Amino acid sequence: MSSPTAPSKPLDVAIVGAGLGGLTAAIALRRQGHLVKVFESSLRSRDIGAAIGIPPNSMRVLETLGYSLGNLRSTEYRGVVAYNADGSKAYTATFKDQAENYGVQGCMCHRSELHDELKRLALSEEGAGVAVEIHLGTEIVDCDPEAGRFTAQTGEKYDADVIVAADGIRSTMRTIVIGHPVVAPATGLCAFRWMADASKLEGKPEFDWVLKDGISGGRLVVGQDYARRCFLYPCRDRTLINVTMMHPDKRDQDQHSWYARVTRSDVLEEYKDFGPFFQSFIALVEDPINMWQMRALPVLSTWSKGRLVLLGDAAHATLPTLGQGAAMAVEDAGALGCMLPFGTTPQQVPARLAAYQDLRKERDEFVTVESLEQATVPAKRGLFHRSEEMQDLLNGYDAIAAAQEHFKKTFVVS
């Protein structure tokens, strides 16, 4: 006489990192019926950074997770208007109708709005599954991937059936998966990042190029050799202008912190060859200004080991050139949820994580490599804006449908 089938149980899931990728994974796995805990080293659950683009491929995942677009206070991203450094118009790159061709219109928003919306979906008592637990001020420093046991800096130990490493470009968990440290190498590029108050543009026609002229979307200002370029766009109901100014870094980047504070004078000096129309815009910035080194991870040999798996920047941190870095983390999270449906047993987890890697690795690495090359190889600069084929490849992808199909082919016996 055979024994009755044991009832299905939820998996105990631990996620290291409460950024955009970690929270999206928490929501996706919560909605599958699992018990999810997020461990964040900082004492505040907030996302570091300014604004962000949300292309159609990541919006499609967010829709399946029940997000509210209105809570993002976003602006539609319909293309880019490019200007030369002297103020003359270079070109307008209008994207194809994204709602018609991809089923959803991409947008731009402040990172904090998206982060807050993900926290709402993770922590709310309403919605599918059990609310996620977030443990702040808990830095995870070690892990036994085979046993599913991990250790906090305090020495406290935890156990989980699945451990998701969403701890960013400087991931501690990545060293455990790979077996040795992998540091994102210097690219020789850095960027000033700051926010401008849109109210300062009112009543000043010389700034109409920022918000009023042209299509809804980004504004690109490029120097003569394209080595210095600025990308800006509105967010938070068009009350703020997000500005990223990328240029060569004269310093030995490995001898300096990845992050520094600079002044408006530093910015004006770096971009002194740009014309008055842009100089007057830079004059709106208030000190201090953030300067970040632009770094990207090399291709990794693997993303998973036992019950531990990498997600987002921990696996494939990249440059913002294609506007797809965070989108890949959101896609990862949606796909991971599909690989671990309710009823997955702890014994099945390693194979499911390997399947997630098989599905995601090639696409994520394509974005990483292209983003780096389109920032550093002169002939490829601006290629994404010119290539409808590449836009279709990235924006038209349905991460949830692809993951469901991959799961079916890999694990469902017909």
Short mmCIF file of C-alpha atoms in Angstrom, two decimals:
data_model
loop_
_atom_site.label_atom_id
_atom_site.label_comp_id
_atom_site.label_asym_id
_atom_site.label_seq_id
_atom_site.Cartn_x
_atom_site.Cartn_y
_atom_site.Cartn_z
CA MET A 1 0.00 0.00 0.00
CA SER A 2 1.52 3.33 -1.03
CA SER A 3 1.84 6.26 1.37
CA PRO A 4 -0.39 9.28 0.76
CA THR A 5 1.25 12.17 -1.01
CA ALA A 6 2.61 14.75 1.43
CA PRO A 7 0.89 18.12 1.18
CA SER A 8 2.80 20.88 -0.54
CA LYS A 9 4.54 23.39 1.70
CA PRO A 10 5.85 26.88 1.03
CA LEU A 11 9.56 27.38 0.69
CA ASP A 12 11.47 29.50 3.18
CA VAL A 13 13.11 32.16 1.02
CA ALA A 14 15.85 34.57 2.12
CA ILE A 15 16.72 37.55 -0.05
CA VAL A 16 19.94 39.45 0.62
CA GLY A 17 19.39 43.08 -0.37
CA ALA A 18 16.30 45.30 -0.39
CA GLY A 19 16.95 47.21 -3.61
CA LEU A 20 14.73 47.14 -6.67
CA GLY A 21 15.75 43.62 -7.70
CA GLY A 22 15.52 42.17 -4.21
CA LEU A 23 12.07 43.60 -3.51
CA THR A 24 10.73 42.54 -6.90
CA ALA A 25 11.96 39.00 -6.26
CA ALA A 26 10.35 39.09 -2.81
CA ILE A 27 6.99 40.03 -4.35
CA ALA A 28 7.23 37.42 -7.10
CA LEU A 29 8.05 34.65 -4.61
CA ARG A 30 5.45 35.83 -2.11
CA ARG A 31 2.81 35.60 -4.84
CA GLN A 32 3.87 32.00 -5.45
CA GLY A 33 2.91 31.23 -1.86
CA HIS A 34 6.36 31.13 -0.28
CA LEU A 35 7.51 32.67 3.02
CA VAL A 36 9.95 35.45 2.22
CA LYS A 37 12.40 37.35 4.42
CA VAL A 38 14.58 40.18 3.13
CA PHE A 39 17.87 41.06 4.84
CA GLU A 40 19.18 44.57 4.25
CA SER A 41 22.49 45.81 5.63
CA SER A 42 21.43 49.45 5.92
CA LEU A 43 19.20 50.74 8.68
CA ARG A 44 16.77 52.23 6.20
CA SER A 45 14.87 50.51 3.44
CA ARG A 46 15.49 52.96 0.63
CA ASP A 47 16.94 52.87 -2.85
CA ILE A 48 20.09 54.88 -3.50
CA GLY A 49 20.00 56.86 -6.71
CA ALA A 50 17.96 59.37 -8.61
CA ALA A 51 15.58 58.63 -11.48
CA ILE A 52 15.17 55.56 -13.62
CA GLY A 53 13.69 54.46 -16.92
CA ILE A 54 11.12 51.66 -16.87
CA PRO A 55 10.96 50.18 -20.38
CA PRO A 56 8.03 48.06 -21.58
CA ASN A 57 9.74 44.74 -20.83
CA SER A 58 10.06 45.54 -17.11
CA MET A 59 6.65 47.24 -16.92
CA ARG A 60 5.12 44.00 -18.19
CA VAL A 61 6.61 42.14 -15.21
CA LEU A 62 5.46 44.82 -12.77
CA GLU A 63 1.94 44.52 -14.16
CA THR A 64 1.84 40.81 -13.30
CA LEU A 65 2.87 41.72 -9.74
CA GLY A 66 -0.03 44.16 -9.35
CA TYR A 67 1.76 47.51 -9.29
CA SER A 68 -0.02 50.86 -9.67
CA LEU A 69 1.42 53.04 -12.43
CA GLY A 70 -0.13 56.13 -10.84
CA ASN A 71 1.99 55.67 -7.72
CA LEU A 72 5.16 56.13 -9.79
CA ARG A 73 4.30 59.73 -10.77
CA SER A 74 5.98 58.96 -14.07
CA THR A 75 6.48 60.53 -17.49
CA GLU A 76 6.05 58.64 -20.75
CA TYR A 77 9.30 57.73 -22.49
CA ARG A 78 8.60 58.10 -26.22
CA GLY A 79 12.07 58.86 -27.51
CA VAL A 80 15.12 61.11 -27.33
CA VAL A 81 15.90 64.57 -28.67
CA ALA A 82 19.65 65.05 -29.11
CA TYR A 83 21.53 68.35 -29.16
CA ASN A 84 25.09 69.25 -29.98
CA ALA A 85 27.18 71.01 -27.35
CA ASP A 86 26.68 74.35 -29.12
CA GLY A 87 22.90 74.08 -28.75
CA SER A 88 22.04 73.04 -32.31
CA LYS A 89 19.69 70.10 -32.68
CA ALA A 90 21.43 66.87 -33.73
CA TYR A 91 18.52 64.46 -34.22
CA THR A 92 15.24 63.18 -32.81
CA ALA A 93 14.92 59.44 -32.21
CA THR A 94 11.22 58.65 -31.83
CA PHE A 95 10.51 55.15 -30.57
CA LYS A 96 7.79 53.15 -32.27
CA ASP A 97 4.43 53.25 -30.51
CA GLN A 98 5.28 51.07 -27.52
CA ALA A 99 1.69 50.54 -26.36
CA GLU A 100 0.73 49.33 -29.83
CA ASN A 101 3.82 47.24 -30.54
CA TYR A 102 4.76 45.97 -27.07
CA GLY A 103 1.44 46.16 -25.24
CA VAL A 104 2.59 48.78 -22.71
CA GLN A 105 4.13 52.25 -22.80
CA GLY A 106 7.52 52.73 -21.15
CA CYS A 107 8.06 55.54 -18.67
CA MET A 108 10.57 57.35 -16.47
CA CYS A 109 10.20 57.90 -12.72
CA HIS A 110 12.16 58.67 -9.58
CA ARG A 111 13.73 55.53 -8.12
CA SER A 112 12.22 56.24 -4.72
CA GLU A 113 8.68 56.11 -6.15
CA LEU A 114 9.32 52.70 -7.68
CA HIS A 115 11.05 51.49 -4.53
CA ASP A 116 8.12 52.66 -2.37
CA GLU A 117 5.64 50.93 -4.66
CA LEU A 118 7.60 47.67 -4.43
CA LYS A 119 7.70 47.97 -0.63
CA ARG A 120 3.94 48.46 -0.63
CA LEU A 121 3.42 45.28 -2.65
CA ALA A 122 5.88 43.33 -0.51
CA LEU A 123 4.70 44.43 2.93
CA SER A 124 0.96 44.86 2.47
CA GLU A 125 -1.28 42.38 4.25
CA GLU A 126 -3.51 42.52 1.18
CA GLY A 127 -2.77 40.57 -1.97
CA ALA A 128 -1.64 37.04 -2.68
CA GLY A 129 0.58 35.26 -0.18
CA VAL A 130 1.99 36.18 3.20
CA ALA A 131 3.48 39.64 3.69
CA VAL A 132 7.26 39.83 3.30
CA GLU A 133 9.45 40.43 6.37
CA ILE A 134 12.26 43.00 5.99
CA HIS A 135 15.14 42.86 8.48
CA LEU A 136 17.05 46.16 8.39
CA GLY A 137 20.57 46.63 9.70
CA THR A 138 21.32 42.94 9.07
CA GLU A 139 24.45 42.46 6.99
CA ILE A 140 24.90 38.92 5.66
CA VAL A 141 28.60 38.02 5.54
CA ASP A 142 28.77 34.28 4.91
CA CYS A 143 26.75 31.44 3.45
CA ASP A 144 26.79 27.66 3.07
CA PRO A 145 24.96 27.25 -0.25
CA GLU A 146 24.52 23.50 0.02
CA ALA A 147 23.03 23.57 3.51
CA GLY A 148 21.06 26.77 2.93
CA ARG A 149 22.57 28.38 6.02
CA PHE A 150 23.81 31.97 6.13
CA THR A 151 25.39 34.15 8.77
CA ALA A 152 24.96 37.80 9.73
CA GLN A 153 27.78 40.08 10.83
CA THR A 154 26.51 39.70 14.40
CA GLY A 155 27.16 35.96 14.22
CA GLU A 156 23.47 35.05 14.11
CA LYS A 157 22.74 32.17 11.77
CA TYR A 158 19.68 31.61 9.60
CA ASP A 159 18.37 28.78 7.45
CA ALA A 160 16.44 28.91 4.18
CA ASP A 161 15.42 26.67 1.31
CA VAL A 162 16.37 29.39 -1.19
CA ILE A 163 18.86 32.25 -0.80
CA VAL A 164 18.67 35.03 -3.39
CA ALA A 165 21.71 37.30 -3.55
CA ALA A 166 20.47 40.72 -4.66
CA ASP A 167 23.25 42.59 -2.89
CA GLY A 168 24.46 44.69 -5.78
CA ILE A 169 27.61 45.30 -7.77
CA ARG A 170 29.82 44.75 -4.69
CA SER A 171 28.02 41.54 -3.74
CA THR A 172 29.44 39.50 -0.89
CA MET A 173 27.40 36.46 -1.93
CA ARG A 174 28.91 36.52 -5.43
CA THR A 175 32.29 35.54 -4.00
CA ILE A 176 30.68 32.47 -2.45
CA VAL A 177 28.99 31.44 -5.70
CA ILE A 178 32.07 31.96 -7.90
CA GLY A 179 34.67 30.83 -5.36
CA HIS A 180 36.78 33.97 -5.54
CA PRO A 181 36.18 37.74 -5.54
CA VAL A 182 35.05 39.35 -8.81
CA VAL A 183 35.40 43.13 -8.79
CA ALA A 184 33.84 45.27 -11.51
CA PRO A 185 36.86 46.73 -13.34
CA ALA A 186 37.43 50.40 -13.97
CA THR A 187 36.10 51.70 -17.29
CA GLY A 188 37.77 55.11 -17.24
CA LEU A 189 34.32 56.72 -17.20
CA CYS A 190 32.50 58.56 -14.45
CA ALA A 191 29.30 60.55 -14.19
CA PHE A 192 27.94 63.56 -12.37
CA ARG A 193 24.40 62.88 -11.15
CA TRP A 194 22.05 65.54 -9.86
CA MET A 195 18.45 66.69 -9.81
CA ALA A 196 17.13 70.08 -10.97
CA ASP A 197 13.95 71.69 -9.65
CA ALA A 198 11.70 72.07 -12.71
CA SER A 199 10.10 75.19 -11.25
CA LYS A 200 13.39 77.00 -11.95
CA LEU A 201 12.70 76.60 -15.69
CA GLU A 202 9.34 78.37 -15.63
CA GLY A 203 9.13 81.65 -17.49
CA LYS A 204 12.53 81.12 -19.11
CA PRO A 205 12.20 80.31 -22.84
CA GLU A 206 15.90 79.43 -23.05
CA PHE A 207 15.05 76.23 -21.17
CA ASP A 208 12.11 75.17 -23.36
CA TRP A 209 14.34 72.47 -24.89
CA VAL A 210 14.34 70.62 -21.56
CA LEU A 211 10.60 70.05 -21.05
CA LYS A 212 8.50 71.82 -23.68
CA ASP A 213 10.08 71.29 -27.09
CA GLY A 214 9.89 67.89 -28.77
CA ILE A 215 8.54 64.52 -27.73
CA SER A 216 8.02 63.27 -24.19
CA GLY A 217 11.23 61.54 -23.21
CA GLY A 218 14.94 62.12 -22.75
CA ARG A 219 17.24 64.94 -23.83
CA LEU A 220 20.77 64.07 -24.90
CA VAL A 221 23.50 66.71 -25.17
CA VAL A 222 26.75 65.50 -26.73
CA GLY A 223 30.22 66.98 -27.07
CA GLN A 224 32.12 67.02 -30.34
CA ASP A 225 33.78 63.64 -29.74
CA TYR A 226 30.82 62.16 -27.84
CA ALA A 227 33.19 61.49 -24.95
CA ARG A 228 31.23 64.00 -22.83
CA ARG A 229 27.50 63.61 -22.91
CA CYS A 230 24.55 64.48 -20.75
CA PHE A 231 21.22 62.68 -20.53
CA LEU A 232 18.30 64.30 -18.71
CA TYR A 233 14.59 63.68 -18.29
CA PRO A 234 11.70 64.64 -16.00
CA CYS A 235 10.26 62.61 -13.15
CA ARG A 236 7.97 63.01 -10.12
CA ASP A 237 5.10 64.47 -12.16
CA ARG A 238 7.61 66.57 -14.12
CA THR A 239 8.61 68.54 -11.01
CA LEU A 240 12.21 67.27 -11.07
CA ILE A 241 14.76 66.90 -13.87
CA ASN A 242 17.14 63.95 -13.50
CA VAL A 243 20.59 64.69 -14.93
CA THR A 244 23.44 62.25 -15.70
CA MET A 245 26.64 63.68 -17.20
CA MET A 246 29.08 60.99 -18.32
CA HIS A 247 32.69 61.75 -19.25
CA PRO A 248 36.23 60.31 -19.07
CA ASP A 249 37.73 60.14 -15.60
CA LYS A 250 41.21 61.65 -15.46
CA ARG A 251 42.01 59.86 -12.21
CA ASP A 252 43.29 56.34 -11.62
CA GLN A 253 39.90 54.96 -10.66
CA ASP A 254 41.31 52.06 -8.69
CA GLN A 255 43.00 54.55 -6.36
CA HIS A 256 39.78 56.40 -5.53
CA SER A 257 36.41 55.69 -3.99
CA TRP A 258 33.68 54.68 -6.43
CA TYR A 259 31.64 57.59 -5.11
CA ALA A 260 32.59 61.19 -4.39
CA ARG A 261 31.06 64.61 -3.86
CA VAL A 262 31.96 67.51 -6.18
CA THR A 263 30.83 71.12 -6.65
CA ARG A 264 29.08 73.07 -9.37
CA SER A 265 32.45 74.61 -10.22
CA ASP A 266 33.83 71.12 -10.93
CA VAL A 267 30.93 70.40 -13.28
CA LEU A 268 31.28 73.69 -15.13
CA GLU A 269 35.01 73.16 -15.55
CA GLU A 270 34.54 69.64 -16.93
CA TYR A 271 31.94 70.87 -19.44
CA LYS A 272 33.43 74.28 -20.20
CA ASP A 273 33.48 73.58 -23.94
CA PHE A 274 29.67 73.20 -24.00
CA GLY A 275 27.72 76.22 -25.22
CA PRO A 276 25.89 78.89 -23.19
CA PHE A 277 22.52 77.14 -23.56
CA PHE A 278 23.85 74.21 -21.53
CA GLN A 279 26.11 76.22 -19.25
CA SER A 280 23.06 78.13 -18.03
CA PHE A 281 21.29 74.86 -17.32
CA ILE A 282 24.25 73.55 -15.29
CA ALA A 283 24.13 76.76 -13.28
CA LEU A 284 20.83 75.52 -11.80
CA VAL A 285 22.57 72.76 -9.86
CA GLU A 286 23.09 73.13 -6.13
CA ASP A 287 26.11 71.80 -4.24
CA PRO A 288 27.01 69.10 -3.43
CA ILE A 289 26.82 66.97 -6.57
CA ASN A 290 27.33 63.22 -6.72
CA MET A 291 30.06 61.73 -8.89
CA TRP A 292 30.04 58.00 -9.55
CA GLN A 293 32.52 55.78 -11.29
CA MET A 294 30.89 53.87 -14.14
CA ARG A 295 31.69 50.19 -13.72
CA ALA A 296 30.32 46.97 -15.18
CA LEU A 297 30.85 43.35 -14.20
CA PRO A 298 32.62 40.93 -16.53
CA VAL A 299 30.73 37.84 -17.66
CA LEU A 300 30.57 35.37 -14.75
CA SER A 301 31.11 31.63 -15.06
CA THR A 302 27.98 30.80 -13.07
CA TRP A 303 25.21 32.44 -11.06
CA SER A 304 24.13 29.61 -8.80
CA LYS A 305 25.54 27.20 -6.28
CA GLY A 306 23.34 24.84 -4.31
CA ARG A 307 20.49 26.87 -2.83
CA LEU A 308 22.16 30.24 -3.49
CA VAL A 309 21.55 32.27 -6.66
CA LEU A 310 22.59 35.71 -7.92
CA LEU A 311 20.10 38.27 -9.21
CA GLY A 312 20.34 41.75 -10.71
CA ASP A 313 23.53 43.77 -10.28
CA ALA A 314 25.13 41.00 -8.22
CA ALA A 315 25.16 38.95 -11.43
CA HIS A 316 25.36 41.48 -14.25
CA ALA A 317 25.84 45.09 -13.12
CA THR A 318 26.12 47.32 -16.15
CA LEU A 319 26.25 50.91 -17.41
CA PRO A 320 23.04 52.93 -17.97
CA THR A 321 23.67 53.28 -21.71
CA LEU A 322 20.64 51.23 -22.83
CA GLY A 323 18.45 52.15 -19.86
CA GLN A 324 18.00 48.42 -19.15
CA GLY A 325 20.06 47.75 -16.01
CA ALA A 326 17.22 47.78 -13.47
CA ALA A 327 14.88 46.29 -16.06
CA MET A 328 17.06 43.18 -16.22
CA ALA A 329 16.83 42.82 -12.43
CA VAL A 330 13.03 43.07 -12.64
CA GLU A 331 12.99 40.47 -15.42
CA ASP A 332 15.27 38.22 -13.32
CA ALA A 333 12.87 38.48 -10.39
CA GLY A 334 9.81 37.65 -12.45
CA ALA A 335 11.56 34.68 -14.05
CA LEU A 336 12.79 33.37 -10.69
CA GLY A 337 9.25 33.39 -9.36
CA CYS A 338 8.17 31.26 -12.32
CA MET A 339 10.97 28.76 -11.67
CA LEU A 340 9.85 28.26 -8.06
CA PRO A 341 6.08 27.74 -8.11
CA PHE A 342 4.23 26.62 -5.00
CA GLY A 343 4.83 22.91 -4.55
CA THR A 344 8.56 23.13 -5.30
CA THR A 345 10.38 21.02 -2.71
CA PRO A 346 13.66 21.99 -1.05
CA GLN A 347 15.35 19.11 -2.87
CA GLN A 348 14.27 20.53 -6.23
CA VAL A 349 15.63 24.02 -5.57
CA PRO A 350 19.18 23.63 -6.98
CA ALA A 351 17.86 22.36 -10.32
CA ARG A 352 15.27 25.15 -10.48
CA LEU A 353 17.95 27.79 -9.82
CA ALA A 354 20.13 26.28 -12.55
CA ALA A 355 17.17 26.51 -14.94
CA TYR A 356 16.70 30.17 -14.02
CA GLN A 357 20.35 30.78 -14.91
CA ASP A 358 20.00 28.91 -18.21
CA LEU A 359 17.07 31.14 -19.15
CA ARG A 360 18.41 34.51 -18.04
CA LYS A 361 22.19 34.52 -18.44
CA GLU A 362 22.55 35.08 -22.19
CA ARG A 363 20.03 37.94 -22.31
CA ASP A 364 21.39 39.72 -19.25
CA GLU A 365 24.96 39.43 -20.50
CA PHE A 366 23.97 40.82 -23.89
CA VAL A 367 22.71 43.96 -22.14
CA THR A 368 25.85 44.19 -20.00
CA VAL A 369 28.24 43.88 -22.94
CA GLU A 370 26.26 46.16 -25.27
CA SER A 371 25.84 48.83 -22.61
CA LEU A 372 29.58 48.91 -22.03
CA GLU A 373 30.50 48.88 -25.73
CA GLN A 374 27.98 51.57 -26.65
CA ALA A 375 29.62 53.80 -24.05
CA THR A 376 33.25 53.05 -24.94
CA VAL A 377 33.40 52.05 -28.63
CA PRO A 378 33.03 55.21 -30.77
CA ALA A 379 31.34 53.46 -33.69
CA LYS A 380 28.64 52.00 -31.42
CA ARG A 381 27.74 55.14 -29.47
CA GLY A 382 24.03 55.89 -29.74
CA LEU A 383 23.35 52.57 -31.50
CA PHE A 384 20.38 51.67 -29.31
CA HIS A 385 18.55 54.86 -30.30
CA ARG A 386 19.18 54.09 -33.99
CA SER A 387 18.46 50.35 -33.96
CA GLU A 388 14.80 49.42 -34.07
CA GLU A 389 15.88 45.76 -34.08
CA MET A 390 17.66 46.18 -30.73
CA GLN A 391 14.73 48.08 -29.28
CA ASP A 392 12.41 45.24 -30.30
CA LEU A 393 14.77 42.66 -28.83
CA LEU A 394 14.81 44.37 -25.45
CA ASN A 395 11.46 46.17 -25.16
CA GLY A 396 9.36 43.45 -26.76
CA TYR A 397 10.50 40.62 -24.51
CA ASP A 398 7.95 38.96 -22.22
CA ALA A 399 10.00 37.65 -19.28
CA ILE A 400 7.06 35.93 -17.58
CA ALA A 401 5.88 34.10 -20.71
CA ALA A 402 9.45 33.06 -21.54
CA ALA A 403 10.00 31.74 -18.01
CA GLN A 404 6.73 29.83 -17.96
CA GLU A 405 7.59 28.21 -21.27
CA HIS A 406 11.12 27.38 -20.08
CA PHE A 407 9.74 25.81 -16.90
CA LYS A 408 7.26 23.74 -18.87
CA LYS A 409 9.92 22.44 -21.26
CA THR A 410 12.40 21.70 -18.50
CA PHE A 411 10.31 20.29 -15.68
CA VAL A 412 6.81 19.33 -16.86
CA VAL A 413 6.57 15.79 -18.15
CA SER A 414 3.91 15.53 -20.87
#
